[in-house]
Short mmCIF file of C-alpha atoms in Angstrom, two decimals:
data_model
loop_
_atom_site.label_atom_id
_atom_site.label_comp_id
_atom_site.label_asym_id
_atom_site.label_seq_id
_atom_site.Cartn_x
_atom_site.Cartn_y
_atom_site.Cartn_z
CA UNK A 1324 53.63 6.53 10.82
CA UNK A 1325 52.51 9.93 10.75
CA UNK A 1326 51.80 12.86 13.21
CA UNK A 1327 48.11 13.86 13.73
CA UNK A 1328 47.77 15.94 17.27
CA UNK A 1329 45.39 18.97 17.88
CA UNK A 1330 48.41 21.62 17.37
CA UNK A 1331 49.38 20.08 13.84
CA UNK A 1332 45.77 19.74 12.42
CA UNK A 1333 45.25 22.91 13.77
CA UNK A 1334 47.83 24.64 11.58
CA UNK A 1335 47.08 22.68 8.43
CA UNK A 1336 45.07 25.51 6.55
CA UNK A 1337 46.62 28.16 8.19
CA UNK A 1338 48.56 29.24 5.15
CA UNK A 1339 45.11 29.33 3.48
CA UNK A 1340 44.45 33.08 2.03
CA UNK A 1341 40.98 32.68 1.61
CA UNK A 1342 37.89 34.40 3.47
CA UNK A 1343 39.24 36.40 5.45
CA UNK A 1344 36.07 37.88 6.20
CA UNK A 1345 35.27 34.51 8.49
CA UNK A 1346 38.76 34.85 10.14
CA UNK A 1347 36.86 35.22 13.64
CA UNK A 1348 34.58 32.32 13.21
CA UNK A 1349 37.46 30.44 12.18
CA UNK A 1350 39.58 31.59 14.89
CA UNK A 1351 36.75 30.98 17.11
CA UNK A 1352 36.20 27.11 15.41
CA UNK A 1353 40.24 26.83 15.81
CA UNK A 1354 40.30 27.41 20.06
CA UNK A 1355 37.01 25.13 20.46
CA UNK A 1356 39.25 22.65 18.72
CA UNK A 1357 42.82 23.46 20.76
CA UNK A 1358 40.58 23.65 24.00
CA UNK A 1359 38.90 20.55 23.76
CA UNK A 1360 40.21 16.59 24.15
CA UNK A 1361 40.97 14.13 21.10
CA UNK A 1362 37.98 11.70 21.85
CA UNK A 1363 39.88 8.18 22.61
CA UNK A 1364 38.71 4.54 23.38
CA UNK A 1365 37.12 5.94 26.87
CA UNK A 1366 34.97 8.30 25.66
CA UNK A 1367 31.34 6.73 25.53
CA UNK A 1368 30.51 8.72 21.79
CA UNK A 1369 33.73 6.92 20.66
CA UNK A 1370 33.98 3.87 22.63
CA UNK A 1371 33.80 1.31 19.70
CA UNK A 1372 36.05 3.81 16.79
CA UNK A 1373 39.16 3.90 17.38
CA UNK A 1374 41.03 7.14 15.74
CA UNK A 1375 44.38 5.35 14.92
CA UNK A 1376 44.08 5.82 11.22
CA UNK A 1377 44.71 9.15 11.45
CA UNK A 1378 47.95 9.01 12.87
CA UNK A 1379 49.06 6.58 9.79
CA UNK A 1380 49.77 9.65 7.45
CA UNK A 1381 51.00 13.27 7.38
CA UNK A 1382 47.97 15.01 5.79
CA UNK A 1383 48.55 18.12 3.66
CA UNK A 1384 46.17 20.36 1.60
CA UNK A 1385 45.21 19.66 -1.92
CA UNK A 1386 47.23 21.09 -4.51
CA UNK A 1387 45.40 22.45 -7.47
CA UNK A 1388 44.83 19.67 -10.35
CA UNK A 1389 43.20 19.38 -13.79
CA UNK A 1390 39.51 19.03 -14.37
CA UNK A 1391 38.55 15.04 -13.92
CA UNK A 1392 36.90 13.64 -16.78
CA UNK A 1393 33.43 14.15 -14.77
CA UNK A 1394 31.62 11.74 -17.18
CA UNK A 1395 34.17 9.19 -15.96
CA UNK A 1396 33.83 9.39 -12.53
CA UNK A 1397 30.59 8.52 -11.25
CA UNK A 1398 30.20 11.94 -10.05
CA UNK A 1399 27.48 12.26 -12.67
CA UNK A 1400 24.02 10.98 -11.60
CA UNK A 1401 22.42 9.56 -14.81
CA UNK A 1402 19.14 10.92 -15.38
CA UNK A 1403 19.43 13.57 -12.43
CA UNK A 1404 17.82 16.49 -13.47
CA UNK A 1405 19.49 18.91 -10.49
CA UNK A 1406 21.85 22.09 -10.28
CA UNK A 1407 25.27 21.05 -9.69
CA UNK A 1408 28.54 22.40 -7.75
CA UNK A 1409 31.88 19.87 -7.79
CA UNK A 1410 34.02 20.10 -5.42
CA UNK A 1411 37.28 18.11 -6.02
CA UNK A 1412 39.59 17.45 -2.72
CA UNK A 1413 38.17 20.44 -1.50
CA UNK A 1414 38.57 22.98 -4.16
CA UNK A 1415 35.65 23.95 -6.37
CA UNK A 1416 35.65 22.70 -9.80
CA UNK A 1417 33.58 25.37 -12.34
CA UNK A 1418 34.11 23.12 -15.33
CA UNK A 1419 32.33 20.36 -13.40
CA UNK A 1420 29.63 22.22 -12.29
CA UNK A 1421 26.34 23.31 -13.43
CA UNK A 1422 23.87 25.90 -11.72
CA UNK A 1423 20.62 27.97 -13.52
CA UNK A 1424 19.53 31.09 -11.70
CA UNK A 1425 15.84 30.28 -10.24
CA UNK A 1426 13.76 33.20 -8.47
CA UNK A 1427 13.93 32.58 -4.96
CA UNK A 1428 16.72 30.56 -4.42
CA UNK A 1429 20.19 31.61 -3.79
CA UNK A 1430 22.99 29.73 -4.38
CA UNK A 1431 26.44 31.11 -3.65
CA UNK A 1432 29.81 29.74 -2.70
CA UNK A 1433 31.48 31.13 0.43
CA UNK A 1434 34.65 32.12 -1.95
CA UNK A 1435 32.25 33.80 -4.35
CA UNK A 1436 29.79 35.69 -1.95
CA UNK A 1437 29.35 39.37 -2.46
CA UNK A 1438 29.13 41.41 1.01
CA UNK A 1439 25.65 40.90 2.12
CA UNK A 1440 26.31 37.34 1.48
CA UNK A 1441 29.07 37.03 3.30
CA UNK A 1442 27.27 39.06 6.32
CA UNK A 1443 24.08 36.34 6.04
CA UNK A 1444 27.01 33.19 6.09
CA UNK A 1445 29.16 34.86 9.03
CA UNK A 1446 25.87 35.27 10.92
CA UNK A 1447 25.14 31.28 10.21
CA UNK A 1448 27.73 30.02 10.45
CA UNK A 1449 28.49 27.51 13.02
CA UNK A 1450 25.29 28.42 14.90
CA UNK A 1451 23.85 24.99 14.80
CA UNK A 1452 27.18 22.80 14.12
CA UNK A 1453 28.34 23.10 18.07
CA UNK A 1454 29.91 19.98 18.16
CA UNK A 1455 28.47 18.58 21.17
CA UNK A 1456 30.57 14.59 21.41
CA UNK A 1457 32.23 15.55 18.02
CA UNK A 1458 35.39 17.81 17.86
CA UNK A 1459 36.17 17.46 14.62
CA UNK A 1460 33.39 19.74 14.16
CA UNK A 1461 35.29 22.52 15.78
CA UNK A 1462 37.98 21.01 13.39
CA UNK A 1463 36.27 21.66 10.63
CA UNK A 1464 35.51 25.08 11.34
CA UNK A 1465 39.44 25.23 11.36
CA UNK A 1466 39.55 24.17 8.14
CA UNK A 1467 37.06 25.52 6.51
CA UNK A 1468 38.19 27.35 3.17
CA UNK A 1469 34.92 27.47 0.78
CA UNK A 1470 31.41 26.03 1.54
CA UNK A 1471 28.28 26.35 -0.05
CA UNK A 1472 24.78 28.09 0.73
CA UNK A 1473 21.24 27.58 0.13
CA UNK A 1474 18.80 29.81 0.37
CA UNK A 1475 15.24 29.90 -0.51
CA UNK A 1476 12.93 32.22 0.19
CA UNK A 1477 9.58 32.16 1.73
CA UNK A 1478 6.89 30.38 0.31
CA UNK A 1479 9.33 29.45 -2.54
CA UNK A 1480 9.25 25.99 -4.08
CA UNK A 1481 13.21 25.37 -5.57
CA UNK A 1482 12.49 24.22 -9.42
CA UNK A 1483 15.06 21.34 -9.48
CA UNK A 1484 17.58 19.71 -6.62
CA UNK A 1485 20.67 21.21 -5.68
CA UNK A 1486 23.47 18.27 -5.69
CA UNK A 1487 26.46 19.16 -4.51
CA UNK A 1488 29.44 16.61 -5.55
CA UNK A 1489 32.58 16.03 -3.25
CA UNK A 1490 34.99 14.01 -5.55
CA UNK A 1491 37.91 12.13 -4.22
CA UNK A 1492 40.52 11.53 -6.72
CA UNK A 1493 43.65 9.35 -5.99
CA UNK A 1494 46.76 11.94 -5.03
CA UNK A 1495 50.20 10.31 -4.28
CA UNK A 1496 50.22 12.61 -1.06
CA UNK A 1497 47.68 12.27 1.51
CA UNK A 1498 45.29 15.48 1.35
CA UNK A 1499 42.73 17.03 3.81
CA UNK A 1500 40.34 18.62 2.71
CA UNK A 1501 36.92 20.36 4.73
CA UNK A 1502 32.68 20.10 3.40
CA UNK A 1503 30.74 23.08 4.87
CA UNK A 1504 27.03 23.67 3.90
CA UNK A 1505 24.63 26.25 4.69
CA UNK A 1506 20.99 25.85 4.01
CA UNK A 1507 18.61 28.11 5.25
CA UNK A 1508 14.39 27.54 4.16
CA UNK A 1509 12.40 30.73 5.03
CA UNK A 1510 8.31 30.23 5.60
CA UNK A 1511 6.97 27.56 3.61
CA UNK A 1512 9.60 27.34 1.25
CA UNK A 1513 10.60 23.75 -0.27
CA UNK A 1514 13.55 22.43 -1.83
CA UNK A 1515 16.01 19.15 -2.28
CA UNK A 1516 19.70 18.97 -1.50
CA UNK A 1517 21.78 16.17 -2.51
CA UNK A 1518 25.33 15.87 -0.59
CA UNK A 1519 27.03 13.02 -3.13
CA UNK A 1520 30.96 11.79 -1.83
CA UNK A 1521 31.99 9.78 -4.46
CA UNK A 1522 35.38 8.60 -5.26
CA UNK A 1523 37.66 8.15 -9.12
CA UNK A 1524 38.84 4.94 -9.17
CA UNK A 1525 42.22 3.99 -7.11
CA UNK A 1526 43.47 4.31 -3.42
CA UNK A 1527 42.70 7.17 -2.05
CA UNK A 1528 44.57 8.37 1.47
CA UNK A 1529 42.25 11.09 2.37
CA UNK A 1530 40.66 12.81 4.89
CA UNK A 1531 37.59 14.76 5.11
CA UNK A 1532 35.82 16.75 7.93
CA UNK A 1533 32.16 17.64 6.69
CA UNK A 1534 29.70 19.79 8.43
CA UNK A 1535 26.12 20.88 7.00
CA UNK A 1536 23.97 23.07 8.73
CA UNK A 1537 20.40 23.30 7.97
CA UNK A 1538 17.67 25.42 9.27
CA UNK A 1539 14.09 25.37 8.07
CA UNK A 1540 11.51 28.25 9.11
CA UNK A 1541 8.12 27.36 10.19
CA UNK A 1542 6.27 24.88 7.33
CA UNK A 1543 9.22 24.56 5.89
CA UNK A 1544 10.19 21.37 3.85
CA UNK A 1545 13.50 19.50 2.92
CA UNK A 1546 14.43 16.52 1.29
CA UNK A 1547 18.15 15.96 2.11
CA UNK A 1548 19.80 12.68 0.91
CA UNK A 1549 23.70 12.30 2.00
CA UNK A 1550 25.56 9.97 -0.02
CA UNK A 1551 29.32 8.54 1.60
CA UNK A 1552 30.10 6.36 -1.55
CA UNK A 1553 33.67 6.99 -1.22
CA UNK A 1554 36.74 4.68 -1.81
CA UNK A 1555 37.28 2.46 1.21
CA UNK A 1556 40.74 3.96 1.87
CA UNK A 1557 39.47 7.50 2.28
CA UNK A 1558 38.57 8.84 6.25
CA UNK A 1559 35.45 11.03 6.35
CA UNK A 1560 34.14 12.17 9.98
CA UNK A 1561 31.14 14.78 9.68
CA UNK A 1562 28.13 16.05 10.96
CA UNK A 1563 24.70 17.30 9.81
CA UNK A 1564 22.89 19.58 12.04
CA UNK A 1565 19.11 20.43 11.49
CA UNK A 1566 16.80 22.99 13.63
CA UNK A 1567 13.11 22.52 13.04
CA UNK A 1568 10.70 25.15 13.27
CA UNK A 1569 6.82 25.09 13.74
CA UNK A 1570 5.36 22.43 11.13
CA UNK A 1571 8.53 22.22 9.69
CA UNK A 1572 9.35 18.81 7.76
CA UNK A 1573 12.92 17.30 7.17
CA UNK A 1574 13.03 13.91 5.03
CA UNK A 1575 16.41 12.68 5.52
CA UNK A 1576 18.23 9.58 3.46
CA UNK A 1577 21.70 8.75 4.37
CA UNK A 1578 23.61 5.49 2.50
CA UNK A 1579 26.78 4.63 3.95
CA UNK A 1580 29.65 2.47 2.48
CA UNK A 1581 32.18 1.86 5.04
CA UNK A 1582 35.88 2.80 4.88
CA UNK A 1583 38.95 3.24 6.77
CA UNK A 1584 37.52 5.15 9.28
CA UNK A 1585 33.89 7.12 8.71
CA UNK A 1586 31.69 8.38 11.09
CA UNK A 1587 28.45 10.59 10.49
CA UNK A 1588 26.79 12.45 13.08
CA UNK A 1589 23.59 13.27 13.19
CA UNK A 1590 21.48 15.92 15.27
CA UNK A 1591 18.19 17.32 14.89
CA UNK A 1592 16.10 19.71 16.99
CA UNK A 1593 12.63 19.91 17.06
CA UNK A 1594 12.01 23.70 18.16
CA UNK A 1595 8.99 24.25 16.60
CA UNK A 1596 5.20 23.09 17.83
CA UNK A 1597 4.33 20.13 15.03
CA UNK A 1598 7.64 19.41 13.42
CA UNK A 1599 8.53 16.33 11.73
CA UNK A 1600 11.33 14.34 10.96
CA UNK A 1601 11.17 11.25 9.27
CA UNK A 1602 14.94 9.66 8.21
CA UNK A 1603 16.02 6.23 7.03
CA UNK A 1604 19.44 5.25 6.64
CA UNK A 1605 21.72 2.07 5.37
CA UNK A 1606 25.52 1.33 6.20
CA UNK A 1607 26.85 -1.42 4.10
CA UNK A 1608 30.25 -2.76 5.53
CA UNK A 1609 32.54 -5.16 4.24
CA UNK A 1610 36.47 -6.38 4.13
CA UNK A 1611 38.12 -4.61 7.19
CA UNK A 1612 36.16 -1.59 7.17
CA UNK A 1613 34.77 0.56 9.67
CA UNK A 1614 31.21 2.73 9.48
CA UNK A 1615 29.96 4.81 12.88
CA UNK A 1616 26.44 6.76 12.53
CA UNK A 1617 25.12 8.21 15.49
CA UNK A 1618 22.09 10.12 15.83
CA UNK A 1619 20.31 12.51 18.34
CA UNK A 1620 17.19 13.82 17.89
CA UNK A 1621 15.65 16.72 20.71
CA UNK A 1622 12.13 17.37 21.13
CA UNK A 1623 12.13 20.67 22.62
CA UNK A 1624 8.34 21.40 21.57
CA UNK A 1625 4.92 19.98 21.80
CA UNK A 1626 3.44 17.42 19.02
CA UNK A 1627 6.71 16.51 17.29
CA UNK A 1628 7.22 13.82 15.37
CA UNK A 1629 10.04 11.21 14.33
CA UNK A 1630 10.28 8.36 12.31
CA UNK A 1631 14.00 6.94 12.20
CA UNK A 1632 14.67 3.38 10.42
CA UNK A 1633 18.36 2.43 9.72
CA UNK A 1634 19.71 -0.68 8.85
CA UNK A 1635 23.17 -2.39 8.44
CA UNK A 1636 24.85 -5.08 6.16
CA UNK A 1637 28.27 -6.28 7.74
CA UNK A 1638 30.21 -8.82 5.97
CA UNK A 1639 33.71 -10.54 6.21
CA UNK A 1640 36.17 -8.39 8.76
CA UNK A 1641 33.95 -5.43 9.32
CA UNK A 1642 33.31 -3.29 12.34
CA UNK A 1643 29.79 -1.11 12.71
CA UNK A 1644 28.75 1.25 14.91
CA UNK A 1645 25.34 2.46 15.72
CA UNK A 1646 24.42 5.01 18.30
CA UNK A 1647 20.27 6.27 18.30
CA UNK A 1648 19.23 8.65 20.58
CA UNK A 1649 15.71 10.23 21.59
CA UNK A 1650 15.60 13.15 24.09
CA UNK A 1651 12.08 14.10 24.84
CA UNK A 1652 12.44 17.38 27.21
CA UNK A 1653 9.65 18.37 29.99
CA UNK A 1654 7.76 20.72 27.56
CA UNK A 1655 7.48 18.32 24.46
CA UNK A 1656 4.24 16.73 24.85
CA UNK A 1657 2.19 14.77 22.69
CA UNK A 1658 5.54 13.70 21.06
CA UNK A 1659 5.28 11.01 18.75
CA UNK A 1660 8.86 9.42 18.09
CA UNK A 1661 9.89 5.55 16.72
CA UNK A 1662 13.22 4.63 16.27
CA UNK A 1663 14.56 1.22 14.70
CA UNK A 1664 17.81 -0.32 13.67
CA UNK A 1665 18.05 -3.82 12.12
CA UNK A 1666 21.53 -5.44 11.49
CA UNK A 1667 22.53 -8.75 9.28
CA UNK A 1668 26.07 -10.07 10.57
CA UNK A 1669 27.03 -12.19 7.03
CA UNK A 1670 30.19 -13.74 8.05
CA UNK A 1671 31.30 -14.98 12.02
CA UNK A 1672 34.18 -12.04 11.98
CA UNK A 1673 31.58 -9.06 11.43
CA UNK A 1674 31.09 -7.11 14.04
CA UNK A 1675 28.43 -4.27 15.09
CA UNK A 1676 27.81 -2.65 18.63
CA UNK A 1677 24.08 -0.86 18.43
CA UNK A 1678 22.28 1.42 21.50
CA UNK A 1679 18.89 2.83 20.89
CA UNK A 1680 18.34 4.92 23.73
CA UNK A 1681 15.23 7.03 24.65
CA UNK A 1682 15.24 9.64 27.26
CA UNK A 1683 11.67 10.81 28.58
CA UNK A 1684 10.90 13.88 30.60
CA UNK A 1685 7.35 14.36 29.29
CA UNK A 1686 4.23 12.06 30.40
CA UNK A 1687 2.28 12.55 27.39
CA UNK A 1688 3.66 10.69 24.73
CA UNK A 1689 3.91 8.08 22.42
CA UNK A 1690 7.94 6.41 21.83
CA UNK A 1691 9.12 3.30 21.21
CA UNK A 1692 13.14 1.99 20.32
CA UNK A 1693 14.19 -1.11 19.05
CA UNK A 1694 17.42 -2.99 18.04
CA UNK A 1695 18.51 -5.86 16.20
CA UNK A 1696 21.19 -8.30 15.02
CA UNK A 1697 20.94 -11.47 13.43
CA UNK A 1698 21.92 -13.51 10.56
CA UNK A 1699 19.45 -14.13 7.29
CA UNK A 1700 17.01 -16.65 7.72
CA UNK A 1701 18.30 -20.24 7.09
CA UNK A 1702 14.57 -21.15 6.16
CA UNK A 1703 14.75 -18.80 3.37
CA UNK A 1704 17.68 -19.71 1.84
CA UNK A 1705 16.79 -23.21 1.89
CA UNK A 1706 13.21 -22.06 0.29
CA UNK A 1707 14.99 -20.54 -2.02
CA UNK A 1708 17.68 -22.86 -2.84
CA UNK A 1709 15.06 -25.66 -3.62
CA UNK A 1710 14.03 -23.28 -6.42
CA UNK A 1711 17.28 -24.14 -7.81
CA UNK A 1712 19.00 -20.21 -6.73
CA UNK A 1713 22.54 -20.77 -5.75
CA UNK A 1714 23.07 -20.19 -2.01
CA UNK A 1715 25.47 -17.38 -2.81
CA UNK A 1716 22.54 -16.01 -5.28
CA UNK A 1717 19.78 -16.44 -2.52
CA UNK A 1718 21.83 -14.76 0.55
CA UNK A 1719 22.17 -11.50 -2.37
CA UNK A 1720 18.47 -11.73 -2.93
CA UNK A 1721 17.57 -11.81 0.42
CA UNK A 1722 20.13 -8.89 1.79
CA UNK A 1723 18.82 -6.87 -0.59
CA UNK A 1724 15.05 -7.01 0.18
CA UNK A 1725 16.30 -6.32 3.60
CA UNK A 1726 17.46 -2.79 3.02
CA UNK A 1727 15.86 -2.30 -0.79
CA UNK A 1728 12.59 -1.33 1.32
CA UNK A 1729 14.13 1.70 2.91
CA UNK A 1730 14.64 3.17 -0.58
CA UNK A 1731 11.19 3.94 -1.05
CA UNK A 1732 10.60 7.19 0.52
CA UNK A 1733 13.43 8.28 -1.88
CA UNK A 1734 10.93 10.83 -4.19
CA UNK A 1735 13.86 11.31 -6.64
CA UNK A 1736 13.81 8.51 -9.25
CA UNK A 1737 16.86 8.78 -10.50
CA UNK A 1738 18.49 9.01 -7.14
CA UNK A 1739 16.25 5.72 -6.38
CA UNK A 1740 18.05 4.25 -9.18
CA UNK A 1741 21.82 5.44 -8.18
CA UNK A 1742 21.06 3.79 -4.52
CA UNK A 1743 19.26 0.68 -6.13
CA UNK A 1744 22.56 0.42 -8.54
CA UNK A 1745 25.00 1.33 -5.14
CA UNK A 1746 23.26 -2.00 -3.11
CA UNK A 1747 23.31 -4.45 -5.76
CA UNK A 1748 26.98 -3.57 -7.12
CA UNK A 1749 27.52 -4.05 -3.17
CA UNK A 1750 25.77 -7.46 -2.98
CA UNK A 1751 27.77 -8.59 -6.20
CA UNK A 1752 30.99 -7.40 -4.33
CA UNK A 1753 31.99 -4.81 -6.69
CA UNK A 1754 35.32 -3.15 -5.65
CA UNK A 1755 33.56 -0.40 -7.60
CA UNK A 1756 30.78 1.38 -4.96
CA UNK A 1757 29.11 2.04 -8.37
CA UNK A 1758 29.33 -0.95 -10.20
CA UNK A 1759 27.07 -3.11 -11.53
CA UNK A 1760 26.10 -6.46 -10.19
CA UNK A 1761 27.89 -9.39 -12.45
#
């Protein structure tokens, strides 16, 4: 058993030299954390996660390592034609990586910012990543050693994606390690950002806080895809934050494979007059794992629009957790907002607790929330199984075309592929999030 309180996660990167130019935004991140509560069973955001995994190892920092073979850890999208920054247990890999100077965008580790740079990221950060129901947040900010930022400028349309890797390799110690992101779209600028966790092969007793920040100007556009393929030992709990401006548009794709313990917040504000936000996502849970996404979208301004669709897989011993939430505030009117979540329970032990929930303070609008749970259809596995499919063949068919749908919107083919490759290794119970269906 190990020890995991405020004070001792609190200290864990304090030997860590690095940035001292965000020392106050750190120190800042580091009381939020001391002065707030470790969320337990009784707190409604964490009422079905429990945090005891964390206290089941004495996490340390990384210690430096050689290069991974990149080519032989899935961290390597085939056919992904992208700009690329690896980051291995926490600690940026240059060997790995791969980035081409295009005009208007700016892409520029915290470590390796000059001093404007670093004035633009102080200024950012943690502006948008509050927190709110999620300390380790605040955590984060505690532990935050390098990070990335995006920039693009106005009216500038980024050439090729920007995917950044977080690899997990096995370590015989358990290691923390923090994911910070910065993206910032001026005026009608466009771009795609890929945020890819996968894991080497082999146990890994991790833990990793993420945080990504994203703000996109009026007319702005993003296509964000965020990627938790890790190991199922490894812990991740993070949090993407998105403010919206006038017209702005954020696509957003999230696949989830559960673990010991993940959870994934998500919050987006619609500032702007006309903003859109249009996000699908899938969890896929299995053995004894446990996946938690909650989202909250605000609509602070008139004729906003969202579009959320996520659905679950839970098999065998597996817990889910799904938390939607629509805040429509006095001033947002002519809102237009949908929000659904569809779950398949494939064995009698999975488990998932789902709450769409809409709050409406405007008259004008048009909303709607949905939820549900069920098993797959025992008319279309027999329909199938008179065709001669196995039934084990047919319930894989059919859980596939139950999430293989949301892949669509997915504009990146080769990413399409990666996800399409992710499900059906899943379906053919691959202990390998990237293998290939037998």
């Amino acid at each position: 058993m190990g020890v995991f309180d405020q004070q001792v996660a609190a200290q864990l990167f304090d030997a860590a030299a690095t940035l001292p130019w965000l020392q106050a935004q750190r120190g800042a991140a580091r009381a939020a954390w001391l002065g707030g509560k470790m969320p337990t069973r009784k707190t409604e955001a964490w009422k079905y996660t429990t945090l005891d995994a964390l206290a089941e190892l004495d996490y340390l920092p990384a210690l430096p390592t050689g290069s991974p073979d990149i080519g032989q850890t899935g961290a390597l999208i085939d056919g992904l034609e992208a700009d690329r920054l690896v980051f291995v247990d926490g600690r940026y890999e240059p060997a790995l990586s791969s980035l081409r100077a295009q005009p208007g965008v700016t892409v520029v580790r915290f470590a390796a910012a000059d001093e404007a740079q670093r004035a633009l990221i102080a200024s950012r950060f943690a502006t948008l990543a509050h927190g709110g129901d999620n300390p380790f947040i605040a955590l984060n900010g505690c532990w935050t050693t390098d990070g990335v930022r995006l920039h693009v400028a106005a009216g500038v349309k980024a050439e090729r994606p920007l995917c950044v890797v977080h690899l997990g390799v096995a370590d015989s110690r358990p290691v923390a390690a923090a994911q910070r992101t910065l993206v910032v779209l001026e005026e009608q600028a466009q771009a795609q950002l890929i945020e890819y966790f996968p894991s080497v092969t082999g146990c890994q007793n991790s833990l990793l806080t993420g945080a990504t920040e994203i703000a996109l100007a009026a007319s702005a556009q993003l296509e964000h895809c965020r990627l938790h393929l890790e190991e199922e030992h490894a812990i991740h709990i993070g949090g993407v934050y998105v403010d919206l401006g006038r017209t702005a548009r954020y696509q957003g794709f999230v696949m989830g494979l559960g673990g010991r313990l993940k959870r994934l917040d998500l919050r987006i504000r619609h500032r702007g007059q006309g903003s859109e936000c249009h996000t699908n996502g899938i969890y896929l849970a299995r053995h004894a794992q446990h996946f938690d996404l909650h989202s909250t979208v605000e609509h602070e301004s008139t004729h906003g629009t969202t579009a959320q669709v996520f659905r679950g897989i839970i098999d065998d011993a597996a817990r889910a957790v799904f938390n939607g939430r629509i805040h429509i505030h006095p001033q947002a009117q002519k809102t237009c907002a949908d929000l659904s979540n569809r779950n398949l329970l494939l064995s009698n032990e999975a488990e998932i607790d789902t709450k769409p929930e809409l709050e409406i303070y405007a008259d004008d609008v048009r909303c709607s929330h949905g939820a549900t749970v069920s098993r797959i259809d025992e008319k279309s596995l027999y329909y199938l199984q008179t065709r001669g499919i196995a039934r084990a063949e047919a319930e894989r068919l059919l859980g596939f075309g139950f999430v293989n749908e949301l892949l669509n919107p997915v504009t990146n083919t080769a990413l399409q592929e990666l996800l399409r490759r992710v499900v059906r290794g899943w379906f053919g119970r691959s202990a390998d999030p990237l293998g290939q269906l037998p």
